[in-house]
Coordinates of C-alpha atoms in Angstrom, one line a residue:
X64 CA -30.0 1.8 7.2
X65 CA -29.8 -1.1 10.1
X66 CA -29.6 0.0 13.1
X67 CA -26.1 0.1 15.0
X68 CA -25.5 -2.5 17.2
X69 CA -24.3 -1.6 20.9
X70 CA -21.0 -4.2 20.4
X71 CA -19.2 -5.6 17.9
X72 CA -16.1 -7.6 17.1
X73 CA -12.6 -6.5 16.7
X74 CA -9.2 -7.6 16.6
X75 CA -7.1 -5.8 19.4
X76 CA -3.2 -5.2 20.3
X77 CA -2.8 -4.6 24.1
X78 CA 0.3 -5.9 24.7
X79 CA 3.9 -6.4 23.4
X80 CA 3.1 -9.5 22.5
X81 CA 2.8 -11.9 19.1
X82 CA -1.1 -11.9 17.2
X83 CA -4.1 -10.0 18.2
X84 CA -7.2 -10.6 20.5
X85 CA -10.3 -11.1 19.0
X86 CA -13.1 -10.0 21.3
X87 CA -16.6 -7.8 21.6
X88 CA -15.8 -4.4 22.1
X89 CA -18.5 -1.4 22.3
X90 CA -19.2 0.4 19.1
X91 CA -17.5 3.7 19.5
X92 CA -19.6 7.0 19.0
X93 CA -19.0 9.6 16.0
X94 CA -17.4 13.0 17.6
X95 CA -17.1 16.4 16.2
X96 CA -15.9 15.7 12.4
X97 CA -15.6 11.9 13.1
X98 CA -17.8 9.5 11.2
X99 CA -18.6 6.3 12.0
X100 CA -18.1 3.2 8.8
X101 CA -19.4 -0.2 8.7
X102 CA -16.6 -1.5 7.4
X103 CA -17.2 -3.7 4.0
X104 CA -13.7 -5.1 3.8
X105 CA -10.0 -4.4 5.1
X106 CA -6.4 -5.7 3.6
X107 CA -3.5 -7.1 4.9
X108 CA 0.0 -4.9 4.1
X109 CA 3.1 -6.5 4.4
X110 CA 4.1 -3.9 7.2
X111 CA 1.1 -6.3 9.2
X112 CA 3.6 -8.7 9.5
X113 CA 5.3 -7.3 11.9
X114 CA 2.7 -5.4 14.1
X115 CA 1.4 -9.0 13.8
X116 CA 4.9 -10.2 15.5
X117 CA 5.9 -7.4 17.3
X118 CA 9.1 -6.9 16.3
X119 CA 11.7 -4.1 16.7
X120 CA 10.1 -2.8 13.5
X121 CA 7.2 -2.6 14.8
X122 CA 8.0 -0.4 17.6
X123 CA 8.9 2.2 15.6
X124 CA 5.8 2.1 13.6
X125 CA 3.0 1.6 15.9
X126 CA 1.8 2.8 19.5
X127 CA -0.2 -0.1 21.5
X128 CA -3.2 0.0 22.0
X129 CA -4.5 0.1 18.8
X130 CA -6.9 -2.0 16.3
X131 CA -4.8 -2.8 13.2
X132 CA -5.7 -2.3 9.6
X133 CA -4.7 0.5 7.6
X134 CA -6.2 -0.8 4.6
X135 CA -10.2 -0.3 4.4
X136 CA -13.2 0.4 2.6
X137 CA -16.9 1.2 4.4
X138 CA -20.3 3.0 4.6
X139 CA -20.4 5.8 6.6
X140 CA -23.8 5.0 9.1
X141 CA -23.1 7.8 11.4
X142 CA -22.0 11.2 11.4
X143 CA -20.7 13.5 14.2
X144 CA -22.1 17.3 14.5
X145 CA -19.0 18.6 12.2
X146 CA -18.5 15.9 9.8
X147 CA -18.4 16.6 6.1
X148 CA -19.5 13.6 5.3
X149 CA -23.3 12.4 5.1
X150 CA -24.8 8.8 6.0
X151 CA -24.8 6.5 3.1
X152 CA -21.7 7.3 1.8
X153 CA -19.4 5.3 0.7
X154 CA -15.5 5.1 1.5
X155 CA -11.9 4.2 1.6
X156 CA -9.5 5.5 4.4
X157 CA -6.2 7.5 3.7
X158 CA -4.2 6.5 6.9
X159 CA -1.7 8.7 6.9
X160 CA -3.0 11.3 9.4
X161 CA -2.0 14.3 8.4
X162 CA -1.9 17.5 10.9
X163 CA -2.8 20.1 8.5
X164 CA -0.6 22.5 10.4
X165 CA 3.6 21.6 8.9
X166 CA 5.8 22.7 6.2
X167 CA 4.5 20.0 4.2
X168 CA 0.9 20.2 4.7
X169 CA 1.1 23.8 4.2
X170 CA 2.4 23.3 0.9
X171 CA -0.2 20.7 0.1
X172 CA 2.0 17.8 0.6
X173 CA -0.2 16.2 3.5
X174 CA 0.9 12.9 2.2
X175 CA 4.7 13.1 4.2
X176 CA 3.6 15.2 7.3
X177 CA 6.5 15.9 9.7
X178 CA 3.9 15.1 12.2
X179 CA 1.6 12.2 11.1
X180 CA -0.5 9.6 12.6
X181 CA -1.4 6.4 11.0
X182 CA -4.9 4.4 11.1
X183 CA -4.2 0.8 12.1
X184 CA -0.9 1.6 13.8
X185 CA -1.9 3.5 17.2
X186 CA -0.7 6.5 16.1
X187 CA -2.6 9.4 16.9
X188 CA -5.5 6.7 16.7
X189 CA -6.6 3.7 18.4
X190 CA -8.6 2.6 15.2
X191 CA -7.7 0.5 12.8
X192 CA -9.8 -1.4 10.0
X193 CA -10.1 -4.7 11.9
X194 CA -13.0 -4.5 13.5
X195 CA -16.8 -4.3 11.9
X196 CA -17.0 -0.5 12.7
X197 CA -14.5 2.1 12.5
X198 CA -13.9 6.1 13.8
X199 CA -12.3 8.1 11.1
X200 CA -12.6 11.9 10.9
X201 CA -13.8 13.3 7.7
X202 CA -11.2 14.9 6.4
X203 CA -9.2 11.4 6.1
X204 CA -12.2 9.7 4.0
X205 CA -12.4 9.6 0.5
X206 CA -15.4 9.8 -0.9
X207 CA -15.8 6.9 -3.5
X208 CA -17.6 8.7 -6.9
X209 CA -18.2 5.4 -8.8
X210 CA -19.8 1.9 -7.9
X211 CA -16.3 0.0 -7.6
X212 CA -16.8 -3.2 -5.8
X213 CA -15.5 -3.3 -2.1
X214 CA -12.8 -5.3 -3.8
X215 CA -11.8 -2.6 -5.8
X216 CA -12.2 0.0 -3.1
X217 CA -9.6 -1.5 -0.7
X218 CA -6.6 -1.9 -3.2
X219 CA -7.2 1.4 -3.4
X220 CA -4.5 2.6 -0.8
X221 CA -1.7 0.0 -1.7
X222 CA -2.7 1.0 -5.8
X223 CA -2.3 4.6 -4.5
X224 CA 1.5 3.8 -3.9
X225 CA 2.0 2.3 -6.8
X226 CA 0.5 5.3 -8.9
X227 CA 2.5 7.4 -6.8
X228 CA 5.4 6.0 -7.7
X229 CA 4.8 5.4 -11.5
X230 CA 3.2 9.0 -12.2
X231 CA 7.0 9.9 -10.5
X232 CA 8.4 8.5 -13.6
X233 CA 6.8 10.0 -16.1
X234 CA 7.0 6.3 -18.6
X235 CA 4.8 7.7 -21.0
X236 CA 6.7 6.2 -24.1
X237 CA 9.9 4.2 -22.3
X238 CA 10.9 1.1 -21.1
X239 CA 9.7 0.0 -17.3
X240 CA 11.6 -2.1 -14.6
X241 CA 9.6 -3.4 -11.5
X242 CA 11.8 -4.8 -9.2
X243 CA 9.4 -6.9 -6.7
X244 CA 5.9 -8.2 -7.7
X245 CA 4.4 -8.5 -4.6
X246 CA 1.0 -6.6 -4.7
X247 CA 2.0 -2.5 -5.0
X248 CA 4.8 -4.0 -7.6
X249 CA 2.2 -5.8 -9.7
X250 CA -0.1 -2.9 -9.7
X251 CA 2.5 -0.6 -10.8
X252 CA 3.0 -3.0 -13.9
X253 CA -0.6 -2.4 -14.7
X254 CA -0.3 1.2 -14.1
X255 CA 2.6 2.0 -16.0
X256 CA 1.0 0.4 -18.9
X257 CA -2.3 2.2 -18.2
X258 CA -0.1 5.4 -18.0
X259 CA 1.4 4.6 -21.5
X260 CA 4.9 2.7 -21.1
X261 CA 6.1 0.8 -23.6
X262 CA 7.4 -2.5 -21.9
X263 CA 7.0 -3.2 -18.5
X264 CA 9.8 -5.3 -17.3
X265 CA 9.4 -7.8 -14.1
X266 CA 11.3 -8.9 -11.9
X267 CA 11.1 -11.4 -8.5
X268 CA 12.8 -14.3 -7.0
X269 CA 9.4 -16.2 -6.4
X270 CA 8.0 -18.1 -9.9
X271 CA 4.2 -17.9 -8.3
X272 CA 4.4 -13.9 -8.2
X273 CA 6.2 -14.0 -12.2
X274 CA 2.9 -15.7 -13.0
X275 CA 0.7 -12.8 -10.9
X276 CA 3.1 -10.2 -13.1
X277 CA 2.4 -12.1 -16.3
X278 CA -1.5 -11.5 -15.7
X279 CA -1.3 -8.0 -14.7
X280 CA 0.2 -7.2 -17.9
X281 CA 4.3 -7.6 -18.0
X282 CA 5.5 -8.3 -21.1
X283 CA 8.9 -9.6 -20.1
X284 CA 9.2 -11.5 -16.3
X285 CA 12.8 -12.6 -15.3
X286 CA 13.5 -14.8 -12.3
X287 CA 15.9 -13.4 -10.5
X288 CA 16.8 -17.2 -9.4
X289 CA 17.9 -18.6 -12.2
X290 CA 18.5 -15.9 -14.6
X291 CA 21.2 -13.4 -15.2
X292 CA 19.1 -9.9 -14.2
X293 CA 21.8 -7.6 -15.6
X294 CA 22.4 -9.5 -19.0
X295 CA 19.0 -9.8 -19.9
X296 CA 18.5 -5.9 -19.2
X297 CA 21.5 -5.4 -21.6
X298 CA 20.4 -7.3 -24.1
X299 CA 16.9 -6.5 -24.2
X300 CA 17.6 -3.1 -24.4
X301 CA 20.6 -3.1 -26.7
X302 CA 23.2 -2.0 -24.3
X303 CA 21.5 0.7 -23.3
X304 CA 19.9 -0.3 -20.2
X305 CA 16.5 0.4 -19.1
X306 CA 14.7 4.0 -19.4
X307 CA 12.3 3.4 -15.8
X308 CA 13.4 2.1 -12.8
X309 CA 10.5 0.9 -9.5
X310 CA 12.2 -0.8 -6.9
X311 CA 9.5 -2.0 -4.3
X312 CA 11.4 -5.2 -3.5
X313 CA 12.9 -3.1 -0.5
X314 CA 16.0 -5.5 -0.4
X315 CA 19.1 -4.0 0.0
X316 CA 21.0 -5.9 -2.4
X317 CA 18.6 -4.9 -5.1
X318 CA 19.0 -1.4 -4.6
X319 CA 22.8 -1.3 -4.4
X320 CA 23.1 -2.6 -7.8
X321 CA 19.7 -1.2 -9.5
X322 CA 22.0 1.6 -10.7
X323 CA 23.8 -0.6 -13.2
X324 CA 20.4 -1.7 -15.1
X325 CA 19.6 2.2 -15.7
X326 CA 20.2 3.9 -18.8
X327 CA 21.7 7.4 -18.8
X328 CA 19.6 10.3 -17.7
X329 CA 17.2 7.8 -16.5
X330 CA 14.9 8.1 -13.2
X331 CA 14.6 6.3 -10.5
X332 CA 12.0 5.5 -7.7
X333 CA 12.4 3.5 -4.7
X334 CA 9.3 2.5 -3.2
X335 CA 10.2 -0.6 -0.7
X336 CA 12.2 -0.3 2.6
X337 CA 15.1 -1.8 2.5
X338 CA 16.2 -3.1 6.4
X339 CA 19.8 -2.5 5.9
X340 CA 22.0 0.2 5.0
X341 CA 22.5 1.2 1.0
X342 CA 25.9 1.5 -0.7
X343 CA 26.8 1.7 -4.1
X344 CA 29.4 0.2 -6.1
X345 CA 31.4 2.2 -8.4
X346 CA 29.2 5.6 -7.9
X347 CA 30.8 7.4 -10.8
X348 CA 29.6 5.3 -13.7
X349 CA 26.8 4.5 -12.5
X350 CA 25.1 7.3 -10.8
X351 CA 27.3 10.4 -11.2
X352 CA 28.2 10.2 -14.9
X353 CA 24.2 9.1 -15.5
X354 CA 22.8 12.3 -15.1
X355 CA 19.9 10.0 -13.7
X356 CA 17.0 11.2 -11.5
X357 CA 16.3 9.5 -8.2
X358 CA 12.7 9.8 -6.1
X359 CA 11.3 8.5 -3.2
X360 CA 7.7 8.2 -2.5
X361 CA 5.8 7.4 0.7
X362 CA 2.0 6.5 0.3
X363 CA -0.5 8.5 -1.9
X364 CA -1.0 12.1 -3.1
X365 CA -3.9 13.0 -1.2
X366 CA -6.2 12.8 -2.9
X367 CA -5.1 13.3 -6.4
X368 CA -3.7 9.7 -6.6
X369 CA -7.4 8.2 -4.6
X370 CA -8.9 10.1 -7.5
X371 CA -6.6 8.7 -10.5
X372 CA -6.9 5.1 -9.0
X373 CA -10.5 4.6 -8.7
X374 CA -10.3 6.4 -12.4
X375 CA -8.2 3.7 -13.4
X376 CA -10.7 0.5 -12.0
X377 CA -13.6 2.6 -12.9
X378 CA -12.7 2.3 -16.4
X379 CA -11.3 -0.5 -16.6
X380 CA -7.7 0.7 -17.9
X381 CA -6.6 -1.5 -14.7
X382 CA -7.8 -4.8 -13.3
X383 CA -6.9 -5.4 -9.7
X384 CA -8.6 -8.9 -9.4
X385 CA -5.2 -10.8 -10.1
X386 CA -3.9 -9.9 -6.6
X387 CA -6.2 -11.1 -4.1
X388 CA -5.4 -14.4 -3.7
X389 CA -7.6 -14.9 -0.9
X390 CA -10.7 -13.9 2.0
X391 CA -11.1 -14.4 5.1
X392 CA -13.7 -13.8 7.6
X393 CA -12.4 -11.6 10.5
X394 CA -12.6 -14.5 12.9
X395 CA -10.7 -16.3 11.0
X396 CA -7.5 -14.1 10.8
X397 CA -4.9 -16.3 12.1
X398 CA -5.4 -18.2 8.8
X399 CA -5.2 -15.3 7.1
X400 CA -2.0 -14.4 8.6
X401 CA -0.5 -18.1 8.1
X402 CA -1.2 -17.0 4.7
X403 CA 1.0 -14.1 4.4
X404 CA 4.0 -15.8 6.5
X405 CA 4.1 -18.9 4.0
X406 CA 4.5 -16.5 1.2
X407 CA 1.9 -17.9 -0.6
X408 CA -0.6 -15.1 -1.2
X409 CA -0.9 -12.1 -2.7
X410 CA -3.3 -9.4 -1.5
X411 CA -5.3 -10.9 1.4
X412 CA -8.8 -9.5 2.3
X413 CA -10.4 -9.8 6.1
X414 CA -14.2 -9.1 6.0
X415 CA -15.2 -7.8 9.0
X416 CA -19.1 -8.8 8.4
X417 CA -18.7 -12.7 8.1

């Protein structure tokens, strides 16, 4: 193991104020069940965008100061007195900071904690992924069991809300619709065809996205642009409408009139955060006389869905590589982030090393 340099390079929010600094900051010590990773790689979320900005959004989201980048993979090179985890090992971070102490962590439901914290946000934690070491405590590691790439290992967490969502569905044996194939939308496709669907059925307004889709293994794409979303869900199902519903567009519009796509007693999960407020037409036909079943998730089972997703990529039943469009060095992350506001990549990757 090298030995651990005094400084290192980070990217910093210390104001309310647009972008981060990028600066040498002292590499922080391991304490009680902390451990300290070399981080391999970190992701950019679309939530970055706006702690990135810092707009109303996110002020509700995030405390300064804080290191963003909820998104990472790692070594662990040091270990407090009470950590659980042992040099050498390898490992992505769950940030969703769970107490431990709730209603819902009681009943093993850790992953919605009335009282959470959040890795790359400044909540309850300054860290973030960002930066070429990082403090998690143990007990918010999880302990990769295979030799995934780093790649691999970082999709992880946005993959983990995608599983989430499609294991919510139970679509062994029906008909899928993913509405928005940014990347958590096309790694549902590829899970609810791991998981045994029949059809997956995409949607998006963006043509470069469709493509993305196509490769992660839809077997119908429709462009919201210039085609007719409801007709061709009629027709392709024979009236019927469509057995599986993922909406992780989050835009309004497409969640006030998802309901007319479903089939009867169909299900329902929304996955992306719509900004405005939810109404729906004609309520009777189409959601009381359905007898359908509507979910919500919010991030990963922890850490049955970690376990089930680096299952998946371990054996192949899933291929991840279509999404990451692009890398960047850390010092280079205002080009990464010109990236994500021209629309034109997918899953972008900071390495913290280079």
């Amino acid at each position: 193991m090298e030995l651990i340099p005094r400084s290192m390079k980070s990217l910093l929010k210390t104001e309310e104020v647009e972008s981060y600094i990028f600066t040498d900051v002292d590499v922080p010590e391991a304490q009680n069940d902390e451990v300290l990773i070399l981080v391999d790689k970190v992701a950019i979320c679309g939530s970055d965008y706006n702690l990135y900005k810092w707009n109303s959004v996110a002020k509700v989201i995030a405390d300064i100061p804080f290191t963003p980048g909820h998104e990472a993979t790692g070594t662990v090179v040091k270990a407090g007195p009470t950590a659980t985890i042992s040099t050498g090992q390898r490992v992505a971070v769950e940030n969703h900071y769970f107490c431990g102490d709730c209603f819902q962590c009681k009943t093993d439901r850790g992953d919605i904690c009335s009282n959470m914290g959040q890795y790359g946000h400044g909540k309850k934690t300054r860290h973030g992924g960002c930066s070429q070491y990082s403090i998690v405590p143990s007990k918010y590691c999880y302990q990769l069991t295979t030799d995934i790439s780093s790649e691999q290992a970082v999709v992880l967490e946005p993959m983990g809300v995608a599983h989430n969502a499609i294991e919510q569905l139970d679509v062994s044996g029906e008909d899928v619709l993913i509405i928005g194939c940014g990347p958590v939308g096309c790694l549902a496709i590829s899970i609810a065809k791991a998981l045994g669907a029949i059809r997956v059925v995409a949607t998006d307004i963006e043509a470069n996205r469709l493509e993305i889709a196509t490769k992660m293994g839809a077997d119908i794409v429709i462009n919201g642009q210039t085609e007719n979303l409801f007709e061709t869900v009629t027709k392709i199902t024979d009236g019927a409408g469509i057995a599986r519903i993922c909406e992780v567009s989050g835009a309004s519009k497409m969640v006030n009139t998802l309901f007319t796509l479903l089939r009867k007693g169909g299900q329902v999960v929304l996955v992306g955060l719509p900004k405005d407020p939810i109404h729906i037409e004609d309520p009777l036909p189409n959601v009381l006389f359905k007898s359908l079943t509507l979910k919500t998730v919010h991030g990963r089972r922890i850490f049955h869905t970690w376990k089930e997703c680096e299952r998946l990529l371990a054996e192949n039943l899933v291929d991840a590589s279509p999404i990451i469009s692009h890398t960047f060095p850390l010092s280079k992350f205002e080009d990464a982030f010109k990236v994500l506001f021209s629309g034109e990549g997918c899953k972008i990757l900071l390495d913290p090393q280079t």
